[in-house]
GROMACS .gro file of C-alpha atoms in nm:
model
  515
    1MET     CA    1   1.967   1.868  -0.116
    2VAL     CA    2   1.792   1.874  -0.444
    3ALA     CA    3   1.438   1.993  -0.401
    4ASP     CA    4   1.268   1.676  -0.513
    5LYS     CA    5   1.552   1.439  -0.568
    6GLN     CA    6   1.416   1.241  -0.276
    7ARG     CA    7   1.052   1.280  -0.342
    8ILE     CA    8   0.818   1.127  -0.100
    9GLN     CA    9   0.822   0.760  -0.164
   10LYS     CA   10   0.512   0.625  -0.317
   11ILE     CA   11   0.462   0.282  -0.182
   12ASN     CA   12   0.298   0.076  -0.439
   13LYS     CA   13   0.271  -0.113  -0.110
   14THR     CA   14  -0.038  -0.104  -0.343
   15LEU     CA   15  -0.102  -0.421  -0.173
   16ILE     CA   16  -0.185  -0.611  -0.468
   17VAL     CA   17  -0.410  -0.887  -0.324
   18LEU     CA   18  -0.368  -1.227  -0.495
   19TYR     CA   19  -0.654  -1.465  -0.439
   20MET     CA   20  -0.540  -1.824  -0.462
   21LEU     CA   21  -0.796  -2.097  -0.496
   22VAL     CA   22  -0.681  -2.447  -0.420
   23LEU     CA   23  -0.926  -2.731  -0.459
   24ALA     CA   24  -0.783  -3.079  -0.415
   25TYR     CA   25  -0.922  -3.397  -0.270
   26SER     CA   26  -0.737  -3.348   0.055
   27SER     CA   27  -0.768  -3.128   0.361
   28GLN     CA   28  -0.618  -2.823   0.185
   29LEU     CA   29  -0.829  -2.509   0.220
   30PHE     CA   30  -0.908  -2.222  -0.006
   31ALA     CA   31  -0.666  -1.942   0.081
   32GLN     CA   32  -0.586  -1.581   0.008
   33THR     CA   33  -0.245  -1.423   0.021
   34ALA     CA   34  -0.167  -1.053   0.024
   35HIS     CA   35   0.156  -0.920  -0.121
   36MET     CA   36   0.281  -0.567  -0.065
   37SER     CA   37   0.572  -0.423  -0.254
   38ALA     CA   38   0.737  -0.096  -0.174
   39ASN     CA   39   0.931   0.171  -0.349
   40ALA     CA   40   0.995   0.539  -0.284
   41PHE     CA   41   0.899   0.908  -0.341
   42CYS     CA   42   0.666   1.126  -0.143
   43VAL     CA   43   0.466   1.342  -0.344
   44GLY     CA   44   0.184   1.171  -0.058
   45THR     CA   45  -1.216   0.522   0.407
   46GLY     CA   46  -1.804   0.385   0.852
   47ILE     CA   47  -1.802   0.036   0.953
   48VAL     CA   48  -2.093  -0.192   0.879
   49THR     CA   49  -2.198  -0.356   1.203
   50PRO     CA   50  -2.165  -0.730   1.141
   51GLN     CA   51  -2.402  -0.999   1.248
   52LEU     CA   52  -2.146  -1.194   1.451
   53LEU     CA   53  -2.154  -1.565   1.384
   54ALA     CA   54  -1.969  -1.645   1.703
   55GLN     CA   55  -1.993  -1.417   2.005
   56THR     CA   56  -1.767  -1.575   2.265
   57ALA     CA   57  -1.447  -1.471   2.440
   58ARG     CA   58  -1.322  -1.363   2.097
   59THR     CA   59  -1.530  -1.046   2.133
   60THR     CA   60  -1.327  -0.936   2.435
   61GLU     CA   61  -1.006  -1.024   2.253
   62SER     CA   62  -1.110  -0.810   1.957
   63GLU     CA   63  -1.193  -0.513   2.178
   64THR     CA   64  -0.856  -0.540   2.350
   65THR     CA   65  -0.679  -0.550   2.016
   66ARG     CA   66  -0.874  -0.249   1.895
   67ASP     CA   67  -0.790  -0.051   2.211
   68ALA     CA   68  -0.420  -0.124   2.162
   69ALA     CA   69  -0.441  -0.021   1.798
   70THR     CA   70  -0.618   0.300   1.893
   71ALA     CA   71  -0.330   0.383   2.126
   72VAL     CA   72  -0.082   0.322   1.845
   73LEU     CA   73  -0.272   0.554   1.613
   74ALA     CA   74  -0.319   0.831   1.869
   75ARG     CA   75   0.008   0.991   1.767
   76ILE     CA   76  -0.092   1.018   1.400
   77ARG     CA   77  -0.214   1.372   1.340
   78LEU     CA   78  -0.456   1.431   1.054
   79VAL     CA   79  -0.530   1.797   1.131
   80PRO     CA   80  -0.281   2.069   1.035
   81ASP     CA   81  -0.065   2.276   1.265
   82SER     CA   82  -0.292   2.554   1.395
   83ARG     CA   83  -0.022   2.808   1.318
   84ILE     CA   84  -0.079   2.757   0.946
   85THR     CA   85  -0.353   3.013   0.895
   86ARG     CA   86  -0.573   3.065   0.592
   87ASP     CA   87  -0.399   3.395   0.529
   88MET     CA   88  -0.066   3.214   0.525
   89ALA     CA   89  -0.203   2.962   0.275
   90THR     CA   90  -0.362   3.214   0.037
   91GLN     CA   91  -0.141   3.523   0.044
   92GLN     CA   92   0.058   3.544  -0.278
   93PRO     CA   93   0.315   3.667  -0.285
   94MET     CA   94   0.365   3.625   0.087
   95ASP     CA   95   0.504   3.919   0.280
   96ALA     CA   96   0.850   3.868   0.426
   97GLU     CA   97   0.742   3.795   0.785
   98THR     CA   98   0.463   3.553   0.689
   99PHE     CA   99   0.702   3.379   0.450
  100ALA     CA  100   0.966   3.351   0.721
  101ARG     CA  101   0.719   3.220   0.979
  102ALA     CA  102   0.589   2.960   0.732
  103ALA     CA  103   0.946   2.847   0.666
  104CYS     CA  104   1.010   2.813   1.041
  105ILE     CA  105   0.696   2.602   1.085
  106ALA     CA  106   0.801   2.382   0.791
  107SER     CA  107   1.141   2.345   0.959
  108GLY     CA  108   0.974   2.211   1.273
  109VAL     CA  109   1.044   2.514   1.490
  110ASN     CA  110   0.837   2.511   1.811
  111GLU     CA  111   0.648   2.825   1.903
  112SER     CA  112   0.873   2.868   2.208
  113ASP     CA  113   1.174   2.896   1.976
  114MET     CA  114   1.003   3.096   1.702
  115ASP     CA  115   1.114   3.443   1.815
  116ALA     CA  116   1.477   3.337   1.838
  117VAL     CA  117   1.482   3.188   1.487
  118MET     CA  118   1.299   3.486   1.343
  119ALA     CA  119   1.559   3.711   1.511
  120GLN     CA  120   1.833   3.520   1.329
  121LEU     CA  121   1.661   3.589   0.999
  122HIS     CA  122   1.624   3.956   1.088
  123SER     CA  123   1.995   3.968   1.168
  124ALA     CA  124   2.083   3.807   0.835
  125TYR     CA  125   1.884   4.072   0.655
  126ALA     CA  126   2.030   4.352   0.865
  127TYR     CA  127   2.384   4.239   0.778
  128VAL     CA  128   2.303   4.240   0.408
  129ALA     CA  129   2.128   4.577   0.419
  130ALA     CA  130   2.415   4.737   0.609
  131HIS     CA  131   2.672   4.633   0.347
  132LEU     CA  132   2.489   4.739   0.032
  133GLU     CA  133   2.624   5.051  -0.130
  134HIS     CA  134   2.403   5.355  -0.176
  135GLY     CA  135   2.280   5.405  -0.529
  136MET     CA  136   2.290   5.040  -0.636
  137THR     CA  137   2.033   4.927  -0.888
  138GLN     CA  138   1.795   4.648  -0.784
  139SER     CA  139   1.991   4.407  -0.999
  140GLU     CA  140   2.313   4.502  -0.823
  141GLN     CA  141   2.148   4.476  -0.483
  142ALA     CA  142   2.010   4.129  -0.562
  143GLU     CA  143   2.348   4.009  -0.684
  144LYS     CA  144   2.545   4.155  -0.394
  145SER     CA  145   2.294   4.021  -0.138
  146LEU     CA  146   2.376   3.665  -0.234
  147VAL     CA  147   2.747   3.722  -0.180
  148LEU     CA  148   2.679   3.888   0.156
  149LEU     CA  149   2.465   3.596   0.273
  150TYR     CA  150   2.763   3.372   0.213
  151ASP     CA  151   2.978   3.610   0.413
  152SER     CA  152   2.741   3.600   0.709
  153VAL     CA  153   2.518   3.291   0.709
  154LEU     CA  154   2.572   3.027   0.441
  155LYS     CA  155   2.894   2.836   0.510
  156LYS     CA  156   2.877   2.475   0.392
  157TYR     CA  157   2.668   2.295   0.129
  158SER     CA  158   2.495   1.982   0.261
  159GLU     CA  159   2.254   1.805   0.029
  160ALA     CA  160   2.032   1.679   0.311
  161GLN     CA  161   2.020   2.004   0.507
  162THR     CA  162   1.685   2.141   0.398
  163LEU     CA  163   1.585   2.336   0.714
  164PRO     CA  164   1.623   2.716   0.700
  165SER     CA  165   1.640   2.718   1.081
  166GLU     CA  166   1.940   2.483   1.076
  167ALA     CA  167   2.106   2.684   0.800
  168LEU     CA  168   2.081   2.994   1.020
  169ALA     CA  169   2.218   2.806   1.323
  170SER     CA  170   2.504   2.609   1.166
  171GLY     CA  171   2.561   2.755   0.821
  172ALA     CA  172   2.486   2.419   0.652
  173TYR     CA  173   2.241   2.456   0.364
  174ASN     CA  174   2.103   2.299   0.047
  175CYS     CA  175   1.916   2.444  -0.249
  176VAL     CA  176   1.586   2.470  -0.063
  177SER     CA  177   1.707   2.626   0.262
  178SER     CA  178   1.939   2.870   0.082
  179SER     CA  179   1.660   2.972  -0.159
  180ILE     CA  180   1.424   3.045   0.127
  181ILE     CA  181   1.675   3.259   0.315
  182TYR     CA  182   1.765   3.450   0.000
  183MET     CA  183   1.399   3.501  -0.090
  184TYR     CA  184   1.331   3.637   0.259
  185VAL     CA  185   1.603   3.899   0.216
  186MET     CA  186   1.468   3.995  -0.126
  187LYS     CA  187   1.120   4.035   0.016
  188ARG     CA  188   1.254   4.260   0.291
  189MET     CA  189   1.419   4.470   0.021
  190ASN     CA  190   1.094   4.483  -0.181
  191ILE     CA  191   1.261   4.309  -0.474
  192PRO     CA  192   1.010   4.077  -0.645
  193VAL     CA  193   1.125   3.716  -0.619
  194THR     CA  194   0.976   3.386  -0.730
  195GLY     CA  195   1.069   3.029  -0.636
  196VAL     CA  196   1.148   2.776  -0.908
  197GLU     CA  197   1.114   2.400  -0.877
  198THR     CA  198   1.256   2.127  -1.099
  199PRO     CA  199   1.238   1.750  -1.044
  200LEU     CA  200   1.590   1.763  -0.899
  201HIS     CA  201   1.649   2.114  -0.775
  202ALA     CA  202   1.517   2.445  -0.644
  203PHE     CA  203   1.634   2.801  -0.701
  204CYS     CA  204   1.467   3.136  -0.756
  205ILE     CA  205   1.414   3.428  -0.994
  206VAL     CA  206   1.440   3.797  -0.916
  207HIS     CA  207   1.247   4.047  -1.127
  208VAL     CA  208   1.476   4.349  -1.150
  209ASP     CA  209   1.536   4.632  -1.393
  210GLY     CA  210   1.273   4.496  -1.628
  211LYS     CA  211   1.428   4.150  -1.645
  212ALA     CA  212   1.374   3.810  -1.483
  213ILE     CA  213   1.709   3.673  -1.365
  214ASP     CA  214   1.779   3.326  -1.230
  215VAL     CA  215   1.958   3.302  -0.896
  216GLU     CA  216   2.146   2.982  -0.811
  217THR     CA  217   2.150   3.014  -0.432
  218THR     CA  218   2.390   2.724  -0.373
  219ASN     CA  219   2.679   2.938  -0.495
  220PRO     CA  220   2.778   3.288  -0.377
  221TYR     CA  221   2.825   3.385  -0.741
  222GLY     CA  222   2.505   3.218  -0.858
  223PHE     CA  223   2.331   3.540  -0.968
  224ASN     CA  224   2.243   3.499  -1.337
  225PRO     CA  225   2.412   3.158  -1.379
  226GLY     CA  226   2.561   3.078  -1.717
  227VAL     CA  227   2.693   3.433  -1.765
  228ARG     CA  228   3.069   3.492  -1.734
  229LYS     CA  229   3.165   3.774  -1.496
  230VAL     CA  230   3.475   3.948  -1.375
  231LEU     CA  231   3.591   3.837  -1.032
  232GLU     CA  232   3.625   4.174  -0.858
  233SER     CA  233   3.829   4.055  -0.563
  234SER     CA  234   4.093   3.884  -0.776
  235LYS     CA  235   4.448   4.018  -0.788
  236HIS     CA  236   4.452   3.936  -1.156
  237LYS     CA  237   4.297   4.190  -1.387
  238ASN     CA  238   4.143   3.936  -1.624
  239ALA     CA  239   4.005   3.680  -1.375
  240TYR     CA  240   3.655   3.560  -1.453
  241TYR     CA  241   3.409   3.321  -1.300
  242LEU     CA  242   3.116   3.129  -1.445
  243VAL     CA  243   2.848   2.949  -1.245
  244PRO     CA  244   2.685   2.695  -1.476
  245ALA     CA  245   2.309   2.673  -1.503
  246LYS     CA  246   2.243   2.322  -1.369
  247ASN     CA  247   1.948   2.091  -1.314
  248TYR     CA  248   1.707   2.338  -1.472
  249ALA     CA  249   1.520   2.097  -1.699
  250SER     CA  250   1.141   2.086  -1.654
  251ARG     CA  251   1.154   2.399  -1.444
  252LYS     CA  252   0.839   2.564  -1.322
  253ASN     CA  253   0.772   2.876  -1.122
  254VAL     CA  254   0.594   2.797  -0.799
  255SER     CA  255   0.409   2.985  -0.528
  256ASP     CA  256   0.583   3.089  -0.210
  257GLN     CA  257   0.378   2.825  -0.030
  258ARG     CA  258   0.493   2.550  -0.265
  259LEU     CA  259   0.858   2.644  -0.228
  260VAL     CA  260   0.834   2.640   0.151
  261SER     CA  261   0.651   2.307   0.129
  262LEU     CA  262   0.960   2.154  -0.029
  263VAL     CA  263   1.101   2.165   0.325
  264PHE     CA  264   0.809   1.948   0.438
  265ASN     CA  265   0.861   1.717   0.140
  266ASN     CA  266   1.230   1.668   0.208
  267ARG     CA  267   1.158   1.599   0.576
  268ILE     CA  268   0.899   1.344   0.470
  269SER     CA  269   1.149   1.180   0.237
  270ALA     CA  270   1.400   1.154   0.522
  271LEU     CA  271   1.140   0.987   0.745
  272GLN     CA  272   1.057   0.742   0.471
  273ARG     CA  273   1.417   0.641   0.433
  274ARG     CA  274   1.408   0.556   0.804
  275HIS     CA  275   1.082   0.361   0.752
  276GLN     CA  276   0.885   0.608   0.964
  277ASN     CA  277   0.594   0.660   0.728
  278ASP     CA  278   0.344   0.711   1.010
  279GLU     CA  279   0.540   1.014   1.134
  280ALA     CA  280   0.542   1.159   0.782
  281ILE     CA  281   0.164   1.191   0.769
  282ALA     CA  282   0.141   1.500   0.993
  283LEU     CA  283   0.405   1.677   0.784
  284ALA     CA  284   0.211   1.600   0.466
  285VAL     CA  285  -0.108   1.734   0.628
  286ASP     CA  286   0.073   2.055   0.723
  287ALA     CA  287   0.213   2.092   0.372
  288MET     CA  288  -0.137   2.047   0.230
  289ALA     CA  289  -0.277   2.316   0.459
  290LEU     CA  290   0.002   2.554   0.361
  291GLN     CA  291  -0.070   2.491  -0.008
  292ASN     CA  292  -0.440   2.560   0.042
  293ASN     CA  293  -0.540   2.194  -0.013
  294SER     CA  294  -0.401   2.174  -0.364
  295ALA     CA  295  -0.444   1.850  -0.558
  296GLN     CA  296  -0.069   1.795  -0.559
  297SER     CA  297  -0.041   1.831  -0.183
  298PHE     CA  298  -0.348   1.610  -0.124
  299ALA     CA  299  -0.182   1.338  -0.333
  300THR     CA  300   0.114   1.359  -0.097
  301VAL     CA  301  -0.113   1.311   0.204
  302GLN     CA  302  -0.278   1.011   0.042
  303THR     CA  303   0.055   0.856  -0.044
  304CYS     CA  304   0.189   0.896   0.310
  305ILE     CA  305  -0.129   0.748   0.458
  306ASN     CA  306  -0.127   0.463   0.210
  307ASN     CA  307   0.240   0.390   0.281
  308THR     CA  308   0.161   0.368   0.652
  309ILE     CA  309  -0.139   0.141   0.595
  310ALA     CA  310   0.087  -0.085   0.392
  311ASP     CA  311   0.360  -0.075   0.658
  312TYR     CA  312   0.113  -0.176   0.927
  313GLY     CA  313  -0.020  -0.457   0.711
  314THR     CA  314   0.322  -0.606   0.638
  315SER     CA  315   0.433  -0.582   1.001
  316GLY     CA  316   0.131  -0.770   1.138
  317LYS     CA  317  -0.060  -0.461   1.253
  318SER     CA  318  -0.367  -0.521   1.040
  319GLU     CA  319  -0.603  -0.373   1.301
  320ASP     CA  320  -0.390  -0.058   1.305
  321ALA     CA  321  -0.402  -0.044   0.927
  322LEU     CA  322  -0.781  -0.063   0.921
  323LEU     CA  323  -0.822   0.195   1.198
  324LEU     CA  324  -0.600   0.430   1.000
  325VAL     CA  325  -0.825   0.376   0.697
  326GLU     CA  326  -1.121   0.478   0.918
  327LYS     CA  327  -0.943   0.790   1.040
  328ALA     CA  328  -0.828   0.886   0.692
  329GLU     CA  329  -1.175   0.842   0.544
  330ALA     CA  330  -1.329   1.047   0.823
  331ALA     CA  331  -1.078   1.326   0.763
  332PHE     CA  332  -1.042   1.327   0.384
  333GLY     CA  333  -1.302   1.094   0.235
  334SER     CA  334  -1.247   0.751   0.082
  335ALA     CA  335  -0.975   0.697  -0.175
  336GLU     CA  336  -0.914   0.411  -0.412
  337PRO     CA  337  -0.546   0.370  -0.312
  338TYR     CA  338  -0.651   0.288   0.046
  339GLN     CA  339  -0.877   0.007  -0.071
  340LYS     CA  340  -0.602  -0.219  -0.201
  341ASN     CA  341  -0.402  -0.203   0.117
  342ALA     CA  342  -0.719  -0.222   0.327
  343ALA     CA  343  -0.810  -0.537   0.132
  344ALA     CA  344  -0.473  -0.689   0.221
  345ALA     CA  345  -0.517  -0.597   0.589
  346VAL     CA  346  -0.868  -0.749   0.601
  347ASN     CA  347  -0.734  -1.050   0.417
  348ASN     CA  348  -0.463  -1.094   0.681
  349LEU     CA  349  -0.719  -1.083   0.962
  350VAL     CA  350  -0.950  -1.327   0.783
  351ASN     CA  351  -0.661  -1.566   0.716
  352ALA     CA  352  -0.554  -1.555   1.081
  353HIS     CA  353  -0.899  -1.690   1.181
  354THR     CA  354  -0.887  -1.941   0.896
  355ARG     CA  355  -0.551  -2.080   1.007
  356ARG     CA  356  -0.703  -2.143   1.351
  357GLY     CA  357  -0.998  -2.318   1.192
  358ASP     CA  358  -1.236  -2.047   1.314
  359TYR     CA  359  -1.421  -2.001   0.986
  360GLU     CA  360  -1.726  -1.827   1.128
  361SER     CA  361  -1.508  -1.558   1.286
  362ALA     CA  362  -1.332  -1.521   0.953
  363LEU     CA  363  -1.666  -1.441   0.791
  364ALA     CA  364  -1.767  -1.212   1.077
  365THR     CA  365  -1.440  -1.019   1.043
  366LEU     CA  366  -1.499  -0.980   0.672
  367GLU     CA  367  -1.849  -0.841   0.731
  368LYS     CA  368  -1.715  -0.604   0.994
  369HIS     CA  369  -1.477  -0.444   0.746
  370LYS     CA  370  -1.697  -0.468   0.437
  371SER     CA  371  -1.722  -0.091   0.399
  372LYS     CA  372  -1.345  -0.061   0.353
  373LEU     CA  373  -1.338  -0.297   0.056
  374ALA     CA  374  -1.408  -0.262  -0.312
  375GLN     CA  375  -1.711  -0.472  -0.405
  376LYS     CA  376  -1.501  -0.707  -0.615
  377ASP     CA  377  -1.252  -0.767  -0.333
  378TYR     CA  378  -1.531  -0.821  -0.082
  379ALA     CA  379  -1.709  -1.069  -0.309
  380THR     CA  380  -1.392  -1.269  -0.372
  381MET     CA  381  -1.296  -1.278  -0.004
  382ARG     CA  382  -1.647  -1.374   0.100
  383GLU     CA  383  -1.658  -1.657  -0.150
  384ASN     CA  384  -1.320  -1.790  -0.034
  385ALA     CA  385  -1.411  -1.759   0.334
  386THR     CA  386  -1.744  -1.931   0.269
  387ALA     CA  387  -1.566  -2.207   0.077
  388ASN     CA  388  -1.323  -2.260   0.366
  389LEU     CA  389  -1.616  -2.293   0.606
  390LEU     CA  390  -1.793  -2.540   0.377
  391ILE     CA  391  -1.480  -2.749   0.321
  392SER     CA  392  -1.453  -2.784   0.697
  393VAL     CA  393  -1.816  -2.895   0.707
  394VAL     CA  394  -1.754  -3.146   0.425
  395GLU     CA  395  -1.462  -3.298   0.615
  396ASN     CA  396  -1.628  -3.308   0.956
  397GLU     CA  397  -2.005  -3.348   0.906
  398PRO     CA  398  -2.230  -3.617   0.751
  399LEU     CA  399  -2.275  -3.593   0.376
  400GLU     CA  400  -2.637  -3.483   0.383
  401ARG     CA  401  -2.568  -3.202   0.627
  402ALA     CA  402  -2.271  -3.089   0.420
  403LEU     CA  403  -2.482  -3.090   0.102
  404THR     CA  404  -2.761  -2.900   0.276
  405LEU     CA  405  -2.525  -2.626   0.390
  406ILE     CA  406  -2.353  -2.599   0.052
  407ARG     CA  407  -2.689  -2.565  -0.122
  408ALA     CA  408  -2.797  -2.303   0.131
  409ARG     CA  409  -2.487  -2.096   0.049
  410GLU     CA  410  -2.513  -2.132  -0.327
  411SER     CA  411  -2.584  -1.760  -0.371
  412ASP     CA  412  -2.249  -1.673  -0.206
  413LEU     CA  413  -2.054  -1.885  -0.455
  414THR     CA  414  -1.974  -1.874  -0.822
  415LYS     CA  415  -2.121  -2.156  -1.028
  416ASN     CA  416  -1.781  -2.319  -1.064
  417ARG     CA  417  -1.700  -2.296  -0.692
  418TYR     CA  418  -2.043  -2.433  -0.600
  419THR     CA  419  -1.989  -2.728  -0.833
  420GLN     CA  420  -1.643  -2.793  -0.688
  421LEU     CA  421  -1.782  -2.804  -0.336
  422ILE     CA  422  -2.065  -3.041  -0.428
  423VAL     CA  423  -1.811  -3.267  -0.599
  424ARG     CA  424  -1.586  -3.247  -0.295
  425ALA     CA  425  -1.868  -3.348  -0.062
  426TYR     CA  426  -1.961  -3.660  -0.263
  427SER     CA  427  -1.594  -3.746  -0.322
  428HIS     CA  428  -1.503  -3.714   0.044
  429LYS     CA  429  -1.785  -3.946   0.153
  430ALA     CA  430  -1.701  -4.197  -0.122
  431GLN     CA  431  -1.336  -4.196  -0.020
  432GLN     CA  432  -1.428  -4.272   0.342
  433ILE     CA  433  -1.633  -4.573   0.229
  434ALA     CA  434  -1.368  -4.687  -0.019
  435GLU     CA  435  -1.106  -4.693   0.256
  436ARG     CA  436  -1.278  -5.000   0.401
  437GLY     CA  437  -1.290  -5.169   0.060
  438ALA     CA  438  -1.660  -5.116  -0.008
  439TRP     CA  439  -1.594  -5.020  -0.369
  440LEU     CA  440  -1.943  -5.044  -0.510
  441GLU     CA  441  -2.094  -4.863  -0.210
  442ALA     CA  442  -1.847  -4.583  -0.269
  443ALA     CA  443  -1.934  -4.585  -0.639
  444ALA     CA  444  -2.303  -4.564  -0.549
  445VAL     CA  445  -2.239  -4.242  -0.354
  446LEU     CA  446  -2.073  -4.095  -0.661
  447GLU     CA  447  -2.360  -4.216  -0.876
  448ASN     CA  448  -2.593  -4.014  -0.652
  449GLY     CA  449  -2.366  -3.718  -0.712
  450LEU     CA  450  -2.403  -3.768  -1.084
  451GLN     CA  451  -2.777  -3.746  -1.043
  452GLU     CA  452  -2.722  -3.396  -0.908
  453LEU     CA  453  -2.438  -3.306  -1.144
  454PRO     CA  454  -2.495  -3.513  -1.462
  455LYS     CA  455  -2.184  -3.589  -1.668
  456ASN     CA  456  -1.948  -3.433  -1.415
  457SER     CA  457  -1.606  -3.558  -1.521
  458GLU     CA  458  -1.455  -3.579  -1.172
  459LEU     CA  459  -1.742  -3.778  -1.026
  460THR     CA  460  -1.755  -4.002  -1.333
  461LYS     CA  461  -1.383  -4.069  -1.317
  462GLN     CA  462  -1.386  -4.156  -0.949
  463ARG     CA  463  -1.697  -4.377  -0.981
  464ASN     CA  464  -1.532  -4.570  -1.261
  465VAL     CA  465  -1.213  -4.614  -1.058
  466TYR     CA  466  -1.408  -4.761  -0.766
  467ARG     CA  467  -1.606  -4.992  -0.996
  468GLN     CA  468  -1.285  -5.113  -1.160
  469ASN     CA  469  -1.135  -5.173  -0.817
  470PHE     CA  470  -1.435  -5.395  -0.735
  471ALA     CA  471  -1.397  -5.583  -1.065
  472ALA     CA  472  -1.024  -5.628  -1.005
  473GLU     CA  473  -1.088  -5.781  -0.660
  474VAL     CA  474  -1.347  -6.024  -0.807
  475HIS     CA  475  -1.107  -6.110  -1.090
  476ASN     CA  476  -0.822  -6.185  -0.846
  477GLU     CA  477  -1.041  -6.407  -0.628
  478ALA     CA  478  -1.172  -6.597  -0.931
  479ALA     CA  479  -0.821  -6.638  -1.070
  480ALA     CA  480  -0.701  -6.782  -0.740
  481ARG     CA  481  -0.980  -7.043  -0.739
  482TYR     CA  482  -0.931  -7.125  -1.105
  483ASN     CA  483  -0.556  -7.175  -1.060
  484ALA     CA  484  -0.632  -7.401  -0.764
  485GLY     CA  485  -0.848  -7.622  -0.991
  486ASP     CA  486  -1.184  -7.492  -0.866
  487LYS     CA  487  -1.326  -7.386  -1.204
  488ALA     CA  488  -1.688  -7.397  -1.083
  489GLY     CA  489  -1.600  -7.185  -0.782
  490ALA     CA  490  -1.423  -6.935  -1.006
  491GLN     CA  491  -1.724  -6.914  -1.237
  492SER     CA  492  -1.953  -6.862  -0.938
  493VAL     CA  493  -1.739  -6.573  -0.812
  494ILE     CA  494  -1.742  -6.410  -1.157
  495ALA     CA  495  -2.119  -6.455  -1.189
  496ALA     CA  496  -2.178  -6.300  -0.847
  497GLY     CA  497  -1.954  -6.009  -0.941
  498LEU     CA  498  -2.140  -5.951  -1.269
  499ALA     CA  499  -2.466  -5.954  -1.079
  500LYS     CA  500  -2.341  -5.652  -0.888
  501PHE     CA  501  -2.149  -5.489  -1.175
  502PRO     CA  502  -2.302  -5.618  -1.498
  503ASP     CA  503  -2.118  -5.366  -1.718
  504SER     CA  504  -1.770  -5.485  -1.623
  505THR     CA  505  -1.580  -5.575  -1.938
  506LEU     CA  506  -1.310  -5.742  -1.730
  507LEU     CA  507  -1.554  -5.981  -1.560
  508LYS     CA  508  -1.739  -6.053  -1.885
  509ASN     CA  509  -1.411  -6.153  -2.049
  510ASP     CA  510  -1.317  -6.368  -1.751
  511LEU     CA  511  -1.646  -6.555  -1.768
  512GLN     CA  512  -1.606  -6.607  -2.144
  513ARG     CA  513  -1.258  -6.754  -2.105
  514MET     CA  514  -1.377  -6.999  -1.837
  515ARG     CA  515  -1.642  -7.159  -2.056
   0.00000   0.00000   0.00000
C-alpha cells in the first residue's frame, strides 16, 4: 500500500453548528441544528458545576446516562503503549533491534508473540548474510540483499498489507512493510539507510560507496531505480531490466520513527474505512509517542479524537462525545477542533430537552457543558435556549408575568431578540382577545405595547388590523340597518362606533354618506 495514499481521514465532521432562529406568531420555537460532514485522511477539552434549574428524577437519569457513556469510553486509550520507551522515540538512527521491535509494536504484535516475530526477522537477515559473496562492496551488498529478500521472504505485493509481521508470516507486503524489512537488514549489515516518504509512497535510501542510492523495495530489482541494468540470470546475453522511479514527487527523508509510524497510519486509515474511529485513537497515541510527540503526530491524534467525537454526535451518543472531550482535554489540553463538535453535541442534548418542553433542563445542560464551548457558541446557545423558555412562558402564562420574565432576562438576549419577545408577548395576548371578537380590546393591548416599544412596525400593523376589523363590523351592521330602511338606527350605530374609534376613515365616510 502506498505510504500515505490512505491518510488518516480528517473528519471535517467539523460539526459546523448552524443556529436557526424562527420567530413567527405561532407556537414555533427557536431552534438550533447541528450538521456534521465527514471526509477522510488520518494525519489525526473541567466542567463548570451548573446551578440546576430543575433537580428531579432527571438527575438520576443523567447519572445513569453518564455511567453508560463512561463504560463506552473505557476502551479508548489515551496513554501510549508502555513498550514505546523514550529511548525508542529519540534514538536516531535506531539500532537494528530497537527498529525491529518498534516495527513489531506498530504491527500490533503482542509481547507474548514478540520473540517469535523477532526470530523471523533474524532468520531473514541470516539468509541474506549467508548468500552474500565475500569481497562485495557495500553497494553490491545492498543491491543483492534486496534480491535475496525476495528469494526468502517477500512473495506477493498487496497494497493494503502494511504490517512487517504479516509480511514475514505470509510473504504479502506493500511499500511500507517491505521498506522496514529491508532497512532492518541494512542496519544489521551496518549499511547506513534512511526512510523516504512521499504523499503516495514509501521507499528508502542507502548511503554506500560515497553515494546516496534510492531503493524501491516493492521490486526485487528496485536498487537504484531508473537505471538500466543487465539481467544476470537471463539466457540472453543482452537482456536488460529497468525499474522505473515512481511516485517520488514531494519526497522527503524521514526518521526511522516516522517510517515505522506509517504502519500505525495505515492501520488507522483501515479502521476509518470501517468507521471505527474510536479504535484508531490508541494507535495515533502510540504513533505520537514513537515520534517523540511531534507536531505532525499530535495533529493525527487530534484528528482521530475529533473524528470520534463527531461520530458519537451523529449517532446519538452526545454524552459519549462530551466525555471524550473531557478525557482528551485532560490528556492533551484543549483544542479548537474539539470545540465545534463539542458544540454540536451540547446542542443535541439541549435540543432533546427542548423537544420535550423541558426548557429549564435545556439551560441547565448548557451551563453544565459551558467549559467545552467557545464563548460565541455558548452565548448563541444560551440566547436561543432562553428564548425557547420565554416563548413557552408567553404562550402559557398571563401577559404581565411573561413581560416580567422577559425583562428580567434582557441581559441574556440581544436587543433584537429581546424586542421580538416583547412583541410576541403583546401579540399573543391580543390574538387571544381578538379570537372572541373584542377587536378594540385587542388593539388596546397592542397600544400598551407601543408605549413600551414606540413605532414598532409589527405592533402598529396588528393594532391597525384589529381597529379596521372593528370598523368593518360597525360598517356591516350599519349597512344592514340602512338597507332595511332604518336610517336613524344606522346613523346611531356609526356614531357609537366613532365614539370608540374616532379616527376611522371608513366610519367617517359612512356617516357623511348617510346625511
